[in-house]
Amino acid sequence: MPSQNLSLSHIGDTYIKFAEQFYYKTEPRDLTPLLDYLPDLKLDSKYVLEDFRPREQTNSVLWLYVRNKNSERPQDENYKNKEKNHFYVFGLNWNKCYVTKSVKIAGIPIFKFRKRLKPIKPFLHIQLPFTEEAVWQAYLLQQTYHIIGMRWHGGYAARLFINLPSDIERIKDIHNVACCETSDILEELTEACRNNFSLPQVKLLENKAIITHCWFDAWNGLIQITCQGEYNKRKKQMGEFTIIAEQTLVQYNCRIKY
């Protein structure tokens, strides 16, 4: 079993509280301040962390990417489907962005063309040490779309991360749960989760990191997630994490459909 590290609980709790407070005040495009609460992640100073989606786009989740400070931020009119996605998948966003470029000779524009602008994944420009705390921070950054920035059907991605025992009590405050159940059922659900949850754990094996943690999903219940990611020691970078196991600890469905 992975070793217990209580600092992971503190890191997760602090980051999620800040992310929710910071984001929902103004829904900023510049999300670089999130990294202040993930201190082991060092973003290349030439880049900023942003949400790649157009502001008018619904039916989507947060789309984290990094932009070179010397390049222009894409505007809503640059997107093919700026108001909606035709298809929605957790963690994916298929809205295409194009910018207009021009070919110049002696400073005179000869012709213009459209070029697709592809978002740069954050981990390509973030360095970190290979420690339990740093790996957990990288994982939290990747999973931020489960915490903030959900629009319309994107609400299905909402997760309550169980970083501390007290987070179990927050299940009763989830809108899609509280509005559907009696107080007795809420208490039964909470008690079942109290008896089955586990705190975040990280295990490091050579260049691989295995993370095990719990979250509560209003459509599936209390789930234990196991993810794996690979670390590049030469570049001091993490690859993206993938889920390798999911175990339902307490089954639940709020029965709400968006």
GROMACS .gro file of C-alpha atoms in nm:
model
  258
    1MET     CA    1   0.000   0.000   0.000
    2PRO     CA    2   0.120   0.358  -0.063
    3SER     CA    3   0.255   0.534   0.245
    4GLN     CA    4   0.033   0.785   0.426
    5ASN     CA    5   0.142   1.147   0.390
    6LEU     CA    6  -0.087   1.392   0.569
    7SER     CA    7   0.071   1.690   0.393
    8LEU     CA    8  -0.110   1.575   0.078
    9SER     CA    9  -0.441   1.634   0.254
   10HIS     CA   10  -0.339   1.986   0.351
   11ILE     CA   11  -0.215   2.067  -0.001
   12GLY     CA   12  -0.537   1.944  -0.161
   13ASP     CA   13  -0.760   2.124   0.087
   14THR     CA   14  -0.576   2.456   0.054
   15TYR     CA   15  -0.559   2.442  -0.326
   16ILE     CA   16  -0.924   2.358  -0.381
   17LYS     CA   17  -1.049   2.624  -0.141
   18PHE     CA   18  -0.836   2.889  -0.311
   19ALA     CA   19  -0.928   2.774  -0.663
   20GLU     CA   20  -1.301   2.797  -0.592
   21GLN     CA   21  -1.273   3.137  -0.424
   22PHE     CA   22  -1.039   3.280  -0.688
   23TYR     CA   23  -1.223   3.156  -0.996
   24TYR     CA   24  -1.585   3.223  -0.912
   25LYS     CA   25  -1.529   3.589  -0.827
   26THR     CA   26  -1.460   3.698  -1.186
   27GLU     CA   27  -1.395   3.379  -1.393
   28PRO     CA   28  -1.055   3.516  -1.503
   29ARG     CA   29  -0.880   3.395  -1.819
   30ASP     CA   30  -0.538   3.421  -1.650
   31LEU     CA   31  -0.519   3.129  -1.408
   32THR     CA   32  -0.149   3.156  -1.324
   33PRO     CA   33  -0.229   3.250  -0.959
   34LEU     CA   34  -0.348   2.891  -0.909
   35LEU     CA   35   0.018   2.789  -0.912
   36ASP     CA   36   0.082   2.997  -0.599
   37TYR     CA   37  -0.095   2.716  -0.412
   38LEU     CA   38   0.096   2.444  -0.595
   39PRO     CA   39   0.442   2.573  -0.495
   40ASP     CA   40   0.646   2.277  -0.620
   41LEU     CA   41   0.527   2.334  -0.977
   42LYS     CA   42   0.754   2.582  -1.156
   43LEU     CA   43   0.604   2.725  -1.474
   44ASP     CA   44   0.854   2.862  -1.727
   45SER     CA   45   0.853   3.239  -1.671
   46LYS     CA   46   0.784   3.299  -2.042
   47TYR     CA   47   0.436   3.145  -2.008
   48VAL     CA   48   0.104   3.209  -1.837
   49LEU     CA   49  -0.162   2.955  -1.741
   50GLU     CA   50  -0.502   3.021  -1.898
   51ASP     CA   51  -0.841   2.879  -1.994
   52PHE     CA   52  -0.841   2.817  -2.370
   53ARG     CA   53  -1.221   2.831  -2.409
   54PRO     CA   54  -1.403   3.134  -2.548
   55ARG     CA   55  -1.608   3.309  -2.283
   56GLU     CA   56  -1.936   3.247  -2.467
   57GLN     CA   57  -1.883   2.873  -2.493
   58THR     CA   58  -2.127   2.660  -2.296
   59ASN     CA   59  -2.148   2.283  -2.250
   60SER     CA   60  -1.782   2.258  -2.154
   61VAL     CA   61  -1.525   2.214  -1.881
   62LEU     CA   62  -1.214   2.415  -1.801
   63TRP     CA   63  -0.946   2.381  -2.071
   64LEU     CA   64  -0.610   2.454  -1.911
   65TYR     CA   65  -0.320   2.547  -2.139
   66VAL     CA   66  -0.013   2.770  -2.131
   67ARG     CA   67   0.043   3.067  -2.360
   68ASN     CA   68   0.372   3.235  -2.438
   69LYS     CA   69   0.355   3.589  -2.301
   70ASN     CA   70   0.477   3.723  -2.636
   71SER     CA   71   0.185   3.571  -2.826
   72GLU     CA   72  -0.163   3.722  -2.840
   73ARG     CA   73  -0.443   3.568  -2.640
   74PRO     CA   74  -0.710   3.428  -2.875
   75GLN     CA   75  -1.035   3.623  -2.886
   76ASP     CA   76  -1.386   3.478  -2.900
   77GLU     CA   77  -1.418   3.557  -3.270
   78ASN     CA   78  -1.119   3.330  -3.341
   79TYR     CA   79  -1.317   3.018  -3.249
   80LYS     CA   80  -1.515   2.806  -3.491
   81ASN     CA   81  -1.792   2.728  -3.241
   82LYS     CA   82  -1.757   3.006  -2.990
   83GLU     CA   83  -2.095   2.956  -2.824
   84LYS     CA   84  -2.112   2.580  -2.786
   85ASN     CA   85  -1.956   2.241  -2.831
   86HIS     CA   86  -2.125   2.004  -3.071
   87PHE     CA   87  -1.999   1.716  -2.861
   88TYR     CA   88  -1.888   1.702  -2.499
   89VAL     CA   89  -1.650   1.456  -2.335
   90PHE     CA   90  -1.489   1.487  -1.989
   91GLY     CA   91  -1.143   1.633  -2.024
   92LEU     CA   92  -1.177   1.698  -2.396
   93ASN     CA   93  -1.282   2.010  -2.582
   94TRP     CA   94  -1.312   2.005  -2.958
   95ASN     CA   95  -1.370   2.374  -3.025
   96LYS     CA   96  -1.116   2.480  -3.289
   97CYS     CA   97  -0.941   2.816  -3.282
   98TYR     CA   98  -0.798   2.996  -3.585
   99VAL     CA   99  -0.594   3.314  -3.615
  100THR     CA  100  -0.533   3.520  -3.927
  101LYS     CA  101  -0.173   3.545  -4.044
  102SER     CA  102  -0.028   3.749  -4.329
  103VAL     CA  103   0.272   3.702  -4.555
  104LYS     CA  104   0.468   4.023  -4.603
  105ILE     CA  105   0.734   4.128  -4.851
  106ALA     CA  106   0.927   4.443  -4.767
  107GLY     CA  107   0.673   4.504  -4.493
  108ILE     CA  108   0.380   4.495  -4.733
  109PRO     CA  109   0.110   4.228  -4.678
  110ILE     CA  110   0.084   4.009  -4.990
  111PHE     CA  111  -0.187   3.767  -4.877
  112LYS     CA  112  -0.355   3.643  -4.561
  113PHE     CA  113  -0.430   3.291  -4.443
  114ARG     CA  114  -0.591   3.117  -4.148
  115LYS     CA  115  -0.381   2.909  -3.911
  116ARG     CA  116  -0.519   2.678  -3.648
  117LEU     CA  117  -0.401   2.766  -3.298
  118LYS     CA  118  -0.350   2.457  -3.083
  119PRO     CA  119  -0.328   2.491  -2.704
  120ILE     CA  120  -0.001   2.395  -2.535
  121LYS     CA  121  -0.045   2.146  -2.252
  122PRO     CA  122   0.073   2.290  -1.916
  123PHE     CA  123   0.302   1.998  -1.823
  124LEU     CA  124   0.524   2.073  -2.125
  125HIS     CA  125   0.650   2.389  -1.953
  126ILE     CA  126   0.624   2.297  -1.584
  127GLN     CA  127   0.914   2.148  -1.389
  128LEU     CA  128   0.889   1.979  -1.051
  129PRO     CA  129   1.088   1.750  -0.821
  130PHE     CA  130   0.992   1.384  -0.805
  131THR     CA  131   0.841   1.390  -0.456
  132GLU     CA  132   0.503   1.280  -0.325
  133GLU     CA  133   0.397   1.639  -0.262
  134ALA     CA  134   0.501   1.767  -0.605
  135VAL     CA  135   0.339   1.477  -0.790
  136TRP     CA  136   0.015   1.533  -0.598
  137GLN     CA  137   0.024   1.901  -0.692
  138ALA     CA  138   0.068   1.813  -1.059
  139TYR     CA  139  -0.227   1.577  -1.036
  140LEU     CA  140  -0.444   1.844  -0.874
  141LEU     CA  141  -0.360   2.085  -1.156
  142GLN     CA  142  -0.459   1.831  -1.420
  143GLN     CA  143  -0.787   1.760  -1.238
  144THR     CA  144  -0.879   2.127  -1.187
  145TYR     CA  145  -1.156   2.093  -1.446
  146HIS     CA  146  -1.338   1.878  -1.188
  147ILE     CA  147  -1.322   2.167  -0.939
  148ILE     CA  148  -1.391   2.494  -1.125
  149GLY     CA  149  -1.504   2.624  -1.464
  150MET     CA  150  -1.789   2.384  -1.542
  151ARG     CA  151  -2.061   2.517  -1.774
  152TRP     CA  152  -2.402   2.354  -1.844
  153HIS     CA  153  -2.343   1.982  -1.919
  154GLY     CA  154  -1.992   2.036  -1.789
  155GLY     CA  155  -2.156   2.017  -1.445
  156TYR     CA  156  -2.146   1.639  -1.476
  157ALA     CA  157  -1.770   1.668  -1.419
  158ALA     CA  158  -1.810   1.819  -1.069
  159ARG     CA  159  -1.627   1.624  -0.799
  160LEU     CA  160  -1.590   1.675  -0.426
  161PHE     CA  161  -1.231   1.576  -0.344
  162ILE     CA  162  -1.197   1.406  -0.006
  163ASN     CA  163  -0.876   1.560   0.125
  164LEU     CA  164  -0.974   1.570   0.492
  165PRO     CA  165  -1.225   1.375   0.703
  166SER     CA  166  -1.428   1.696   0.734
  167ASP     CA  167  -1.487   1.694   0.356
  168ILE     CA  168  -1.729   1.405   0.405
  169GLU     CA  169  -1.964   1.645   0.585
  170ARG     CA  170  -1.972   1.865   0.273
  171ILE     CA  171  -2.155   1.594   0.079
  172LYS     CA  172  -2.480   1.712   0.239
  173ASP     CA  173  -2.416   2.062   0.100
  174ILE     CA  174  -2.380   1.955  -0.264
  175HIS     CA  175  -2.679   2.115  -0.436
  176ASN     CA  176  -2.763   1.816  -0.654
  177VAL     CA  177  -2.764   1.595  -0.346
  178ALA     CA  178  -2.927   1.823  -0.088
  179CYS     CA  179  -3.223   1.911  -0.312
  180CYS     CA  180  -3.305   1.547  -0.385
  181GLU     CA  181  -3.298   1.377  -0.047
  182THR     CA  182  -3.458   1.390   0.297
  183SER     CA  183  -3.242   1.469   0.598
  184ASP     CA  184  -3.252   1.103   0.703
  185ILE     CA  185  -3.121   0.981   0.368
  186LEU     CA  186  -2.854   1.251   0.368
  187GLU     CA  187  -2.737   1.134   0.709
  188GLU     CA  188  -2.734   0.769   0.600
  189LEU     CA  189  -2.533   0.859   0.290
  190THR     CA  190  -2.286   1.066   0.488
  191GLU     CA  191  -2.243   0.795   0.750
  192ALA     CA  192  -2.173   0.534   0.482
  193CYS     CA  193  -1.907   0.761   0.331
  194ARG     CA  194  -1.753   0.826   0.674
  195ASN     CA  195  -1.703   0.452   0.713
  196ASN     CA  196  -1.547   0.393   0.372
  197PHE     CA  197  -1.332   0.687   0.261
  198SER     CA  198  -0.952   0.705   0.251
  199LEU     CA  199  -0.716   1.002   0.238
  200PRO     CA  200  -0.488   1.082  -0.060
  201GLN     CA  201  -0.182   0.862  -0.104
  202VAL     CA  202   0.110   0.871  -0.347
  203LYS     CA  203   0.355   0.590  -0.422
  204LEU     CA  204   0.674   0.654  -0.621
  205LEU     CA  205   0.830   0.365  -0.816
  206GLU     CA  206   1.141   0.450  -1.020
  207ASN     CA  207   0.996   0.697  -1.273
  208LYS     CA  208   0.629   0.615  -1.209
  209ALA     CA  209   0.387   0.774  -0.965
  210ILE     CA  210   0.070   0.603  -0.848
  211ILE     CA  211  -0.196   0.817  -0.681
  212THR     CA  212  -0.491   0.682  -0.486
  213HIS     CA  213  -0.761   0.914  -0.353
  214CYS     CA  214  -1.136   0.949  -0.309
  215TRP     CA  215  -1.389   1.189  -0.452
  216PHE     CA  216  -1.765   1.213  -0.432
  217ASP     CA  217  -1.960   1.227  -0.756
  218ALA     CA  218  -2.332   1.316  -0.733
  219TRP     CA  219  -2.412   1.066  -1.011
  220ASN     CA  220  -2.197   0.775  -0.894
  221GLY     CA  221  -2.126   0.819  -0.524
  222LEU     CA  222  -1.801   0.785  -0.330
  223ILE     CA  223  -1.533   0.662  -0.569
  224GLN     CA  224  -1.174   0.559  -0.502
  225ILE     CA  225  -0.956   0.659  -0.796
  226THR     CA  226  -0.614   0.517  -0.878
  227CYS     CA  227  -0.407   0.708  -1.135
  228GLN     CA  228  -0.062   0.665  -1.281
  229GLY     CA  229   0.182   0.910  -1.435
  230GLU     CA  230   0.542   0.893  -1.556
  231TYR     CA  231   0.819   1.133  -1.457
  232ASN     CA  232   1.094   1.244  -1.696
  233LYS     CA  233   1.399   1.280  -1.472
  234ARG     CA  234   1.606   1.455  -1.738
  235LYS     CA  235   1.344   1.722  -1.809
  236LYS     CA  236   1.205   1.721  -1.452
  237GLN     CA  237   0.854   1.698  -1.595
  238MET     CA  238   0.547   1.483  -1.533
  239GLY     CA  239   0.349   1.321  -1.810
  240GLU     CA  240  -0.028   1.331  -1.795
  241PHE     CA  241  -0.199   1.104  -1.544
  242THR     CA  242  -0.432   0.828  -1.654
  243ILE     CA  243  -0.690   0.645  -1.444
  244ILE     CA  244  -0.595   0.279  -1.405
  245ALA     CA  245  -0.863   0.177  -1.153
  246GLU     CA  246  -1.195   0.302  -1.014
  247GLN     CA  247  -1.372   0.144  -0.719
  248THR     CA  248  -1.720   0.245  -0.601
  249LEU     CA  249  -1.711   0.259  -0.221
  250VAL     CA  250  -2.060   0.401  -0.167
  251GLN     CA  251  -2.304   0.397  -0.458
  252TYR     CA  252  -2.531   0.698  -0.514
  253ASN     CA  253  -2.716   0.878  -0.795
  254CYS     CA  254  -2.884   1.215  -0.748
  255ARG     CA  255  -3.112   1.142  -1.047
  256ILE     CA  256  -3.074   1.496  -1.187
  257LYS     CA  257  -3.016   1.539  -1.560
  258TYR     CA  258  -2.885   1.857  -1.725
   0.00000   0.00000   0.00000
